[in-house]
Short mmCIF file of C-alpha atoms in Angstrom, two decimals:
data_model
loop_
_atom_site.label_atom_id
_atom_site.label_comp_id
_atom_site.label_asym_id
_atom_site.label_seq_id
_atom_site.Cartn_x
_atom_site.Cartn_y
_atom_site.Cartn_z
CA MET E 279 -3.03 -39.67 62.01
CA MET E 280 -3.17 -41.64 58.75
CA ILE E 281 -5.14 -38.80 57.12
CA MET E 282 -2.49 -36.28 58.13
CA ARG E 283 0.25 -38.47 56.61
CA ARG E 284 -1.64 -38.78 53.36
CA TYR E 285 -2.26 -35.05 53.25
CA ALA E 286 1.45 -34.33 53.83
CA LEU E 287 2.34 -36.82 51.08
CA LEU E 288 -0.01 -35.11 48.67
CA LEU E 289 1.53 -31.73 49.49
CA LEU E 290 4.96 -33.16 48.95
CA LEU E 291 4.01 -34.63 45.63
CA ALA E 292 2.35 -31.33 44.47
CA PHE E 293 5.43 -29.35 45.50
CA ALA E 294 7.69 -31.79 43.65
CA SER E 295 5.52 -31.62 40.51
CA LEU E 296 5.62 -27.82 40.63
CA GLN E 297 9.37 -27.86 40.96
CA LEU E 298 9.62 -30.29 38.06
CA LEU E 299 7.44 -28.07 35.89
CA CYS E 300 9.52 -25.02 36.75
CA PHE E 301 12.71 -26.91 35.98
CA ALA E 302 11.26 -28.08 32.64
CA ALA E 303 10.26 -24.47 31.80
CA ASP E 304 13.76 -23.31 32.63
CA VAL E 305 15.19 -25.95 30.36
CA ASP E 306 12.87 -25.09 27.50
CA GLU E 307 13.72 -21.37 27.83
CA VAL E 308 17.18 -20.96 26.37
CA PHE E 309 17.40 -17.17 26.33
CA TYR E 310 15.11 -14.31 27.34
CA ASP E 311 15.60 -10.61 27.67
CA SER E 312 12.75 -8.35 28.77
CA PHE E 313 14.97 -5.17 28.81
CA GLU E 314 13.54 -4.21 32.17
CA GLU E 315 17.13 -3.49 33.10
CA SER E 316 19.48 -1.38 30.98
CA PHE E 317 21.25 -3.21 28.14
CA ASP E 318 24.61 -1.62 29.12
CA GLY E 319 27.14 -4.30 30.01
CA ARG E 320 24.88 -7.07 28.57
CA TRP E 321 24.61 -6.08 24.88
CA ILE E 322 27.64 -4.83 22.93
CA VAL E 323 27.26 -1.85 20.58
CA SER E 324 29.39 -2.12 17.43
CA ASP E 325 32.42 0.14 17.18
CA LYS E 326 32.32 0.16 13.41
CA ASP E 327 32.34 3.69 11.89
CA ASP E 328 29.23 3.12 9.76
CA TYR E 329 27.01 2.39 12.80
CA LYS E 330 26.37 5.86 14.35
CA GLY E 331 22.76 5.21 15.54
CA VAL E 332 22.29 5.59 19.25
CA TRP E 333 20.53 2.81 21.15
CA LYS E 334 18.47 3.84 24.21
CA HIS E 335 16.86 1.97 27.12
CA SER E 336 13.34 3.40 26.86
CA LYS E 337 9.79 2.83 27.86
CA SER E 338 7.21 1.85 25.22
CA GLU E 339 4.90 4.78 24.62
CA GLY E 340 1.96 4.58 27.01
CA HIS E 341 3.39 1.73 29.07
CA ASP E 342 5.82 1.21 32.00
CA ASP E 343 7.40 -1.60 29.97
CA TYR E 344 11.00 -0.99 28.81
CA GLY E 345 12.60 -1.96 25.54
CA LEU E 346 15.63 -1.40 23.28
CA LEU E 347 14.95 1.78 21.26
CA VAL E 348 16.20 3.02 17.89
CA SER E 349 16.40 6.68 18.76
CA GLU E 350 17.50 8.51 15.58
CA MET E 351 16.38 8.69 12.01
CA ALA E 352 18.40 7.79 8.88
CA LYS E 353 21.14 5.92 10.77
CA LYS E 354 22.72 2.53 10.81
CA TYR E 355 22.49 0.54 13.99
CA ALA E 356 24.37 -2.55 15.20
CA ILE E 357 24.25 -4.28 18.61
CA VAL E 358 24.86 -7.84 19.67
CA LYS E 359 24.25 -10.20 22.67
CA GLU E 360 26.37 -13.29 23.10
CA LEU E 361 24.56 -16.33 24.51
CA ASP E 362 25.92 -18.23 27.43
CA GLU E 363 25.73 -21.40 25.41
CA ALA E 364 25.20 -22.00 21.66
CA VAL E 365 21.78 -23.22 20.59
CA ASN E 366 21.72 -26.46 18.60
CA LEU E 367 19.05 -26.13 15.94
CA LYS E 368 19.37 -29.76 14.75
CA GLU E 369 17.74 -31.24 17.84
CA GLY E 370 14.04 -30.92 18.62
CA THR E 371 12.00 -27.80 18.21
CA THR E 372 13.54 -24.28 18.35
CA VAL E 373 11.40 -21.15 18.73
CA LEU E 374 12.67 -17.61 17.89
CA GLN E 375 10.41 -14.84 19.09
CA PHE E 376 10.57 -11.13 19.72
CA GLU E 377 8.36 -8.07 19.97
CA THR E 378 8.75 -4.87 17.98
CA ARG E 379 6.78 -1.64 17.96
CA LEU E 380 7.09 0.85 15.09
CA GLN E 381 6.18 3.86 17.17
CA SER E 382 6.80 6.24 14.27
CA GLY E 383 5.69 3.87 11.56
CA LEU E 384 7.98 2.20 9.04
CA GLU E 385 8.32 3.66 5.55
CA CYS E 386 11.80 2.45 4.80
CA GLY E 387 13.91 0.30 7.09
CA GLY E 388 14.37 -2.99 8.83
CA ALA E 389 13.31 -4.33 12.22
CA TYR E 390 14.73 -7.81 12.06
CA LEU E 391 17.11 -9.94 14.15
CA LYS E 392 20.17 -11.91 13.09
CA TYR E 393 20.96 -15.14 14.83
CA LEU E 394 24.74 -15.43 14.52
CA ARG E 395 27.06 -18.33 14.18
CA PRO E 396 29.90 -18.94 16.68
CA GLN E 397 32.74 -16.45 16.59
CA ASP E 398 35.15 -18.97 15.10
CA ALA E 399 33.17 -18.29 11.86
CA GLY E 400 35.12 -15.04 11.74
CA TRP E 401 33.58 -12.15 13.63
CA LYS E 402 33.97 -10.16 16.86
CA PRO E 403 31.19 -8.60 18.96
CA ASN E 404 32.61 -5.09 18.97
CA GLU E 405 33.08 -5.33 15.17
CA PHE E 406 29.62 -6.65 14.47
CA ASP E 407 28.41 -5.53 11.03
CA ASN E 408 26.42 -6.67 7.97
CA GLU E 409 29.19 -9.10 7.04
CA SER E 410 29.08 -10.98 10.34
CA PRO E 411 28.03 -14.58 9.49
CA TYR E 412 24.57 -15.59 10.69
CA SER E 413 22.52 -18.76 10.60
CA ILE E 414 19.07 -17.14 10.41
CA MET E 415 17.75 -13.69 9.73
CA PHE E 416 14.13 -13.11 10.84
CA GLY E 417 11.80 -10.17 11.15
CA PRO E 418 10.07 -7.21 9.46
CA ASP E 419 11.63 -5.30 6.51
CA LYS E 420 9.86 -2.62 4.51
CA CYS E 421 11.13 -0.18 1.87
CA GLY E 422 9.72 0.53 -1.58
CA ALA E 423 8.41 -2.69 -3.14
CA THR E 424 9.78 -4.67 -0.21
CA ASN E 425 7.22 -5.46 2.49
CA ARG E 426 7.81 -8.77 4.22
CA VAL E 427 8.58 -10.57 7.40
CA HIS E 428 11.93 -12.08 6.30
CA PHE E 429 13.01 -15.59 7.11
CA ILE E 430 16.45 -16.30 5.59
CA LEU E 431 18.50 -19.39 6.29
CA ARG E 432 22.23 -19.44 5.50
CA HIS E 433 23.05 -23.07 4.72
CA LYS E 434 26.36 -24.66 3.87
CA ASN E 435 26.65 -26.73 0.72
CA PRO E 436 28.57 -29.87 1.83
CA LYS E 437 30.07 -30.36 -1.66
CA SER E 438 31.28 -26.85 -2.37
CA GLY E 439 31.61 -25.61 1.25
CA GLU E 440 29.85 -22.37 0.15
CA TYR E 441 27.16 -20.72 2.33
CA ILE E 442 24.04 -19.86 0.39
CA GLU E 443 21.20 -17.58 1.53
CA HIS E 444 17.84 -19.32 1.13
CA HIS E 445 14.87 -16.94 1.30
CA LEU E 446 11.42 -18.04 2.34
CA LYS E 447 9.05 -17.56 -0.62
CA TYR E 448 5.89 -15.43 -0.21
CA PRO E 449 6.45 -14.42 3.43
CA PRO E 450 3.75 -12.49 5.35
CA SER E 451 3.66 -8.67 5.05
CA VAL E 452 4.50 -6.26 7.85
CA PRO E 453 1.60 -4.86 9.96
CA SER E 454 1.16 -1.21 8.89
CA ASP E 455 0.08 0.26 12.22
CA LYS E 456 2.10 1.60 15.20
CA LEU E 457 1.07 -1.06 17.69
CA THR E 458 3.31 -3.68 19.41
CA HIS E 459 3.51 -6.89 17.36
CA VAL E 460 5.13 -10.19 18.18
CA PHE E 461 6.96 -12.29 15.54
CA THR E 462 7.51 -16.00 16.02
CA ALA E 463 9.44 -18.56 13.95
CA ILE E 464 9.04 -22.22 14.97
CA LEU E 465 11.65 -24.60 13.53
CA LYS E 466 10.29 -28.15 13.89
CA PRO E 467 12.10 -31.51 13.76
CA ASP E 468 10.00 -32.60 10.78
CA ASN E 469 11.79 -29.99 8.56
CA GLU E 470 8.88 -27.52 8.76
CA VAL E 471 9.02 -23.90 9.76
CA SER E 472 6.00 -21.88 10.85
CA ILE E 473 5.91 -18.06 10.85
CA LEU E 474 3.47 -16.51 13.31
CA VAL E 475 2.49 -12.83 13.57
CA ASP E 476 0.70 -11.96 16.84
CA GLY E 477 0.32 -15.66 17.55
CA GLU E 478 -1.51 -16.37 14.29
CA GLU E 479 0.24 -18.63 11.79
CA LYS E 480 0.77 -16.72 8.56
CA LYS E 481 3.08 -19.12 6.70
CA LYS E 482 4.11 -22.73 6.90
CA ALA E 483 6.94 -24.10 4.80
CA SER E 484 9.25 -27.06 4.38
CA PHE E 485 12.96 -26.52 4.41
CA LEU E 486 13.45 -29.23 1.79
CA SER E 487 10.75 -28.00 -0.66
CA ALA E 488 11.85 -26.18 -3.79
CA GLU E 489 8.39 -24.52 -3.69
CA ASP E 490 9.10 -22.83 -0.34
CA PHE E 491 12.63 -21.53 -0.53
CA GLU E 492 14.59 -19.63 -3.18
CA PRO E 493 17.05 -20.99 -4.08
CA PRO E 494 16.08 -24.44 -2.75
CA LEU E 495 18.28 -26.03 -0.13
CA ILE E 496 18.70 -29.16 -2.30
CA PRO E 497 20.22 -28.06 -5.62
CA SER E 498 19.14 -29.54 -8.96
CA LYS E 499 20.77 -32.78 -10.11
CA THR E 500 21.90 -31.24 -13.42
CA ILE E 501 23.09 -27.87 -14.54
CA PRO E 502 23.84 -26.31 -17.96
CA ASP E 503 27.30 -27.17 -19.10
CA PRO E 504 29.31 -23.89 -18.64
CA ASP E 505 31.79 -25.04 -21.32
CA ASP E 506 29.23 -25.85 -23.94
CA LYS E 507 29.23 -23.32 -26.78
CA LYS E 508 26.62 -22.67 -29.50
CA PRO E 509 27.87 -23.91 -32.93
CA GLU E 510 28.53 -21.16 -35.47
CA ASP E 511 26.11 -22.69 -38.00
CA TRP E 512 23.25 -23.01 -35.46
CA ASP E 513 20.20 -21.29 -36.99
CA GLU E 514 17.57 -20.06 -34.44
CA ARG E 515 15.41 -18.30 -37.05
CA ALA E 516 12.01 -19.96 -37.23
CA LYS E 517 10.98 -17.83 -40.26
CA ILE E 518 13.05 -16.39 -43.11
CA PRO E 519 12.28 -14.17 -46.10
CA ASP E 520 11.21 -16.24 -49.16
CA PRO E 521 14.30 -16.20 -51.39
CA ASP E 522 12.16 -16.93 -54.52
CA ALA E 523 9.71 -14.07 -53.94
CA VAL E 524 9.80 -11.23 -56.52
CA LYS E 525 8.40 -7.70 -56.10
CA PRO E 526 5.26 -7.18 -58.25
CA GLU E 527 5.81 -4.87 -61.21
CA ASP E 528 2.97 -2.54 -60.17
CA TRP E 529 4.40 -2.12 -56.64
CA ASP E 530 5.23 1.58 -56.26
CA GLU E 531 7.46 2.12 -53.23
CA ASP E 532 7.64 5.87 -53.92
CA ALA E 533 3.87 6.44 -53.60
CA HIS E 534 3.00 8.82 -50.77
CA MET E 535 0.86 7.66 -47.88
CA GLU E 536 -1.51 10.65 -48.24
CA ILE E 537 -2.63 12.72 -51.21
CA GLU E 538 -4.84 15.78 -51.66
CA ASP E 539 -8.55 15.09 -51.80
CA GLU E 540 -9.38 16.32 -55.31
CA GLU E 541 -13.09 16.05 -54.67
CA ALA E 542 -13.01 18.49 -51.76
CA VAL E 543 -14.68 21.88 -52.27
CA LYS E 544 -14.07 25.05 -50.37
CA PRO E 545 -17.00 25.73 -47.99
CA GLU E 546 -19.22 28.72 -48.78
CA GLY E 547 -18.43 31.75 -46.63
CA TRP E 548 -14.74 30.90 -46.23
CA LEU E 549 -12.86 34.12 -45.39
CA ASP E 550 -9.69 33.85 -47.53
CA GLU E 551 -8.49 37.37 -46.72
CA GLU E 552 -9.04 37.17 -43.02
CA PRO E 553 -6.18 35.85 -40.77
CA GLU E 554 -6.91 33.36 -38.06
CA GLU E 555 -5.33 35.70 -35.44
CA ILE E 556 -5.29 39.49 -35.21
CA ASP E 557 -3.66 42.07 -32.89
CA ASP E 558 -5.59 42.60 -29.73
CA PRO E 559 -7.30 45.96 -30.36
CA GLU E 560 -7.62 46.61 -26.62
CA ALA E 561 -3.94 46.09 -25.93
CA THR E 562 -1.81 49.22 -25.36
CA LYS E 563 1.90 49.69 -25.22
CA PRO E 564 3.10 49.73 -21.58
CA GLU E 565 4.26 53.12 -20.39
CA ASP E 566 7.64 51.79 -19.26
CA TRP E 567 8.31 50.09 -22.63
CA ASP E 568 11.68 51.20 -24.06
CA ASP E 569 11.98 50.52 -27.80
CA GLU E 570 15.80 50.64 -27.62
CA GLU E 571 16.05 48.15 -24.79
CA ASP E 572 12.91 46.08 -25.23
CA GLY E 573 12.65 46.23 -29.05
CA GLU E 574 9.69 47.25 -31.13
CA TRP E 575 6.49 46.67 -29.23
CA GLU E 576 3.93 44.36 -30.79
CA ALA E 577 0.40 43.85 -29.58
CA PRO E 578 -0.48 40.33 -28.39
CA LYS E 579 -2.48 38.16 -30.73
CA ILE E 580 -6.12 37.08 -30.21
CA GLU E 581 -8.40 34.85 -32.24
CA ASN E 582 -10.06 36.68 -35.08
CA PRO E 583 -13.70 37.21 -34.08
CA LYS E 584 -14.77 37.11 -37.72
CA CYS E 585 -13.64 33.50 -37.96
CA GLU E 586 -15.98 32.39 -35.13
CA THR E 587 -19.04 32.55 -37.37
CA ALA E 588 -17.34 31.60 -40.64
CA PRO E 589 -16.39 28.01 -41.71
CA GLY E 590 -12.75 29.12 -41.70
CA CYS E 591 -10.19 31.84 -42.38
CA GLY E 592 -7.00 32.26 -44.31
CA GLU E 593 -5.78 30.47 -47.44
CA TRP E 594 -8.02 27.36 -48.05
CA LYS E 595 -6.23 24.17 -48.90
CA ARG E 596 -7.64 20.80 -49.90
CA PRO E 597 -7.51 18.28 -47.05
CA MET E 598 -5.35 15.20 -47.33
CA LYS E 599 -6.70 11.62 -47.64
CA ARG E 600 -5.08 8.25 -47.64
CA ASN E 601 -3.47 7.26 -51.00
CA PRO E 602 -5.18 4.03 -52.25
CA ALA E 603 -2.03 3.35 -54.30
CA TYR E 604 0.25 3.45 -51.25
CA LYS E 605 1.83 0.08 -50.41
CA GLY E 606 5.02 1.13 -48.62
CA LYS E 607 8.30 -0.60 -48.77
CA TRP E 608 8.13 -4.00 -50.41
CA SER E 609 9.54 -6.98 -48.52
CA PRO E 610 9.44 -10.66 -49.39
CA PRO E 611 6.95 -12.81 -47.40
CA LEU E 612 8.27 -15.08 -44.64
CA ILE E 613 8.37 -18.81 -44.94
CA ASP E 614 9.40 -21.62 -42.62
CA ASN E 615 13.19 -21.84 -42.25
CA PRO E 616 14.32 -25.26 -43.46
CA SER E 617 17.52 -24.88 -41.46
CA TYR E 618 15.78 -23.95 -38.21
CA LYS E 619 17.16 -25.94 -35.23
CA GLY E 620 15.33 -24.24 -32.38
CA ILE E 621 16.61 -22.05 -29.60
CA TRP E 622 20.04 -23.25 -28.58
CA LYS E 623 20.67 -24.28 -24.97
CA PRO E 624 23.80 -25.76 -23.48
CA GLN E 625 23.54 -29.43 -22.65
CA GLU E 626 22.79 -30.53 -19.13
CA ILE E 627 25.59 -32.15 -17.10
CA PRO E 628 25.58 -33.63 -13.58
CA ASN E 629 25.74 -30.91 -10.97
CA PRO E 630 29.07 -31.36 -9.12
CA ASN E 631 27.54 -29.53 -6.10
CA TYR E 632 24.43 -31.69 -5.90
CA PHE E 633 23.73 -33.37 -2.61
CA GLU E 634 20.84 -35.19 -0.98
CA LEU E 635 19.51 -34.02 2.36
CA GLU E 636 17.25 -35.53 4.97
CA LYS E 637 17.49 -32.60 7.39
CA PRO E 638 19.00 -29.10 7.08
CA ASP E 639 22.53 -28.88 8.36
CA PHE E 640 21.86 -25.90 10.67
CA ASP E 641 24.75 -24.05 12.15
CA PRO E 642 24.31 -23.33 15.89
CA ILE E 643 23.23 -19.90 17.21
CA ALA E 644 25.88 -18.30 19.41
CA ALA E 645 24.59 -14.71 19.56
CA ILE E 646 21.68 -12.42 18.70
CA GLY E 647 22.36 -9.33 16.75
CA ILE E 648 20.35 -6.31 15.49
CA GLU E 649 22.00 -4.80 12.44
CA ILE E 650 19.67 -2.47 10.54
CA TRP E 651 19.50 0.68 8.52
CA THR E 652 16.31 2.71 8.85
CA MET E 653 14.90 6.10 7.93
CA GLN E 654 12.56 6.04 10.96
CA ASP E 655 13.18 6.39 14.68
CA GLY E 656 11.00 4.93 17.40
CA ILE E 657 11.54 1.26 16.64
CA LEU E 658 11.35 -0.60 19.99
CA PHE E 659 12.58 -4.18 20.44
CA ASP E 660 11.39 -6.13 23.44
CA ASN E 661 10.99 -9.60 25.00
CA ILE E 662 13.52 -11.42 22.81
CA LEU E 663 13.18 -15.15 23.38
CA ILE E 664 14.83 -18.38 22.27
CA ALA E 665 13.05 -21.52 23.47
CA LYS E 666 12.88 -25.24 22.77
CA ASN E 667 9.11 -25.46 23.27
CA ASP E 668 6.46 -23.45 21.51
CA LYS E 669 4.31 -23.48 24.65
CA VAL E 670 6.89 -21.28 26.31
CA ALA E 671 6.65 -18.76 23.47
CA GLU E 672 2.81 -18.90 23.69
CA SER E 673 2.97 -18.24 27.40
CA TYR E 674 5.12 -15.16 26.90
CA ARG E 675 2.77 -13.89 24.16
CA GLU E 676 -0.14 -14.16 26.57
CA THR E 677 1.63 -12.48 29.54
CA THR E 678 3.91 -9.88 27.98
CA TRP E 679 2.59 -9.02 24.52
CA LYS E 680 -1.19 -9.39 24.61
CA PRO E 681 -1.96 -7.05 27.54
CA LYS E 682 0.07 -4.27 25.88
CA PHE E 683 -1.47 -4.91 22.54
CA GLU E 684 -5.03 -4.81 23.82
CA VAL E 685 -4.41 -1.46 25.56
CA GLU E 686 -2.83 0.02 22.39
CA LYS E 687 -5.65 -1.31 20.24
CA GLU E 688 -8.30 0.29 22.40
CA LYS E 689 -6.42 3.57 22.44
CA GLN E 690 -6.06 3.43 18.68
CA LYS E 691 -9.69 2.66 18.25
CA ALA E 692 -10.62 5.67 20.40
CA GLU E 693 -8.30 7.91 18.39
CA ASP E 694 -9.71 6.64 15.13
CA GLU E 695 -13.29 7.21 16.32
CA ALA E 696 -12.35 10.76 17.44
CA ALA E 697 -10.79 11.44 14.02
CA ASP E 698 -13.82 10.03 12.27
CA SER E 699 -16.07 12.21 14.50
CA ALA E 700 -13.98 15.28 13.63
CA ARG E 701 -14.23 14.51 9.92
CA LEU E 702 -18.00 13.96 10.27
CA ALA E 703 -18.37 17.22 12.16
CA ASP E 704 -16.50 19.07 9.43
CA PHE E 705 -18.66 17.38 6.81
CA GLN E 706 -21.81 18.35 8.72
CA ARG E 707 -20.68 21.98 9.07
CA LYS E 708 -20.12 22.17 5.27
CA VAL E 709 -23.46 20.53 4.64
CA PHE E 710 -25.27 23.00 6.96
CA ASP E 711 -23.53 25.96 5.25
CA VAL E 712 -24.80 24.71 1.90
CA LEU E 713 -28.32 24.09 3.22
CA TYR E 714 -28.60 27.62 4.63
CA LYS E 715 -27.67 28.94 1.22
CA VAL E 716 -30.29 26.61 -0.35
CA ALA E 717 -32.88 27.99 2.07
CA ASP E 718 -32.15 31.51 0.67
CA ILE E 719 -32.93 30.59 -2.88
CA PRO E 720 -35.77 32.92 -4.03
CA PHE E 721 -38.13 30.33 -5.44
CA LEU E 722 -38.07 28.50 -2.07
CA SER E 723 -38.88 31.59 -0.01
CA LYS E 724 -42.42 30.37 0.67
CA TYR E 725 -40.97 27.19 2.30
CA LYS E 726 -37.89 28.76 3.91
CA HIS E 727 -39.20 28.45 7.49
CA GLN E 728 -39.78 24.68 7.07
CA ILE E 729 -36.24 24.20 5.70
CA LEU E 730 -34.72 26.23 8.50
CA ASP E 731 -36.62 24.21 11.08
CA LEU E 732 -35.13 21.02 9.61
CA ILE E 733 -31.64 22.44 9.57
CA GLU E 734 -31.79 23.67 13.17
CA HIS E 735 -33.15 20.26 14.22
CA ALA E 736 -30.23 18.56 12.59
CA GLU E 737 -27.73 20.93 14.26
CA THR E 738 -29.04 19.94 17.68
CA GLN E 739 -28.97 16.26 16.76
CA PRO E 740 -25.98 15.70 14.40
CA ASN E 741 -26.67 12.01 14.12
CA LEU E 742 -29.81 12.86 12.13
CA THR E 743 -27.94 14.92 9.55
CA ILE E 744 -28.23 12.47 6.69
CA GLY E 745 -31.95 11.89 7.35
CA VAL E 746 -32.64 15.62 7.53
CA LEU E 747 -30.59 16.17 4.35
CA VAL E 748 -32.72 13.62 2.58
CA SER E 749 -35.86 15.27 3.90
CA ILE E 750 -34.79 18.69 2.55
CA VAL E 751 -33.93 17.19 -0.84
CA VAL E 752 -37.42 15.62 -0.93
CA ILE E 753 -39.03 18.97 -0.13
CA ILE E 754 -36.99 20.69 -2.85
CA LEU E 755 -37.89 18.03 -5.42
CA THR E 756 -41.54 18.18 -4.40
CA ILE E 757 -41.55 21.98 -4.85
CA PHE E 758 -39.68 21.60 -8.13
CA PHE E 759 -42.18 19.16 -9.60
CA LYS E 760 -45.07 21.17 -8.24
CA LEU E 761 -43.82 24.26 -9.99
CA ILE E 762 -43.35 22.46 -13.28
CA PHE E 763 -46.41 20.26 -13.48
CA GLY E 764 -48.69 22.27 -11.29
CA GLY E 765 -48.02 25.44 -13.38
CA LYS E 766 -49.00 23.69 -16.59
CA LYS E 767 -52.34 22.34 -15.29
CA GLN E 768 -53.57 25.54 -13.58
CA PRO E 769 -54.97 27.26 -16.76
CA ILE E 770 -56.89 24.06 -17.64
CA VAL E 771 -58.65 23.44 -14.32
CA GLU E 772 -59.50 27.06 -13.53
CA LYS E 773 -63.26 27.57 -14.00
CA LYS E 774 -64.23 30.75 -12.14
CA PRO E 775 -67.62 31.39 -13.87
CA GLU E 776 -68.92 27.86 -13.09
CA VAL E 777 -67.87 28.16 -9.43
CA ALA E 778 -69.49 31.54 -9.16
CA GLU E 779 -72.76 30.18 -10.44
CA THR E 780 -72.76 27.13 -8.17
CA SER E 781 -71.32 28.81 -5.09
CA ASN E 782 -74.68 30.21 -4.12
CA GLY E 783 -73.07 33.38 -2.77
CA GLU E 784 -70.63 31.49 -0.57
CA GLY E 785 -67.51 32.97 -2.16
CA SER E 786 -65.32 32.47 -5.24
CA SER E 787 -62.67 29.78 -5.72
CA GLY E 788 -59.98 32.52 -5.34
CA GLU E 789 -61.34 33.41 -1.92
CA LYS E 790 -61.35 29.76 -0.91
CA ALA E 791 -57.78 29.31 -2.05
CA GLU E 792 -56.75 32.31 0.04
CA GLU E 793 -58.49 30.90 3.09
CA ALA E 794 -56.84 27.51 2.52
CA GLU E 795 -53.40 29.20 2.39
CA LYS E 796 -54.16 30.96 5.68
CA GLU E 797 -55.13 27.69 7.32
CA GLU E 798 -51.99 26.04 6.06
CA ALA E 799 -49.83 28.85 7.38
CA ALA E 800 -51.50 28.57 10.78
CA ALA E 801 -50.92 24.84 10.95
CA ALA E 802 -47.30 25.13 9.94
CA PRO E 803 -44.60 25.36 12.67
CA ARG E 804 -43.38 28.77 13.57
CA ARG E 805 -40.23 29.80 11.71
CA ARG E 806 -37.05 30.20 13.60
CA ARG E 807 -34.80 32.99 12.63
CA ARG E 808 -31.07 32.51 11.90
CA ASP E 809 -28.80 35.53 12.13
CA ASN E 810 -26.38 35.51 9.19
#
């Protein structure tokens, strides 16, 4: 009986712990939309005239998983989702995460999200546009030289009351493929932000560091005085012409840069009377040429063939050479300026908008908006999440993103391998065509059957193409060297009389060579024919 009570107590404690964990997970998950249901009635499409792009509730290509789809090219899109309760970014950790898939690629356009301030900042959901005030903008953007995963914080200067956009320096680049990717920004209570792409940290930065944000959240203590003016007598010239310098008497400013080379002599055989171009003797006047309408016909010019063998044609002139007396325009040498005061800068004054900051003064997030302009269609947004615990975001990456990504990656790998195989097959076909032409070269006719055997072997086993190609090259080189060096040695080593004397009637060296060739031919593989 006691054992049963203990067992029941353990079950009760386990159930309570599970409920507590579920409750904690629900608390940590502030907002989540998987788009398994249509966005109609939940997300509000902007009524502004500029935003004509049509949003669609669509499946991700190759999956049963739905998302929010950009359906048309070269359009502006705007859609917004109000949160049930604004998210306070000043307390604890906040995680912003979403998936996007560039199904048609991304050459020029954005795929980022805007996390909007409350509506009392001056905006309405049905009028959502690029002027609607946001706290954070986060996500991919690519066009021209721009290729980055943006993270932009709009922060209010407590002195001036002005909102300034602070851009993360050196953000990660956008993945260039067409697979589903998940982007995560983790805002931590220690003033750090981490940017993750597919769960891998690509960038870590401090909100209070001037090295990480441009412009920095904390402005400089001093600024150039806007009312300070450069004095009229301020001299910024480090060097000036020497006022005491005098032009030398022998300085000739009128001398030419080049003069005729008086030592040059006309080359022998120069054809003075021959023009460089003559009328084409083979040209004839077109039959439909009308002198009254087309003017007097003239034969086209060609280079004078007599000039090809001569040093030159036409009037000979002495070549030009540099004039040693040329000095150009005289100018006095430069000396140090005794009145030089340096480059003028306005004096520094205390910055009236300077403030110190221990933590960023984040505005709350009251809505999530997608406001983009893109030249591509096929951009799919999915699994948009706001959480107060990075473990929640990690769990969603493992359960919603990773399975899709692995399937897409394997499919992409298979497609790439098929494309590589097709390119290899095309390359092999071209190689075989060339090799068959090589086999038909006359000086290789004696070895043609061996080359054809190798080619046909490679055609049946394409993975051996490179090896067979190397083998054929070796054969050709061997034959080439044999023809060159063997041909030169043959007259030296040939000694028919001596062989005849010592053969003892057993046959001449020519007969033995013939027999050797017959044996070699018998040992060689039979030639396969190829119909051309």
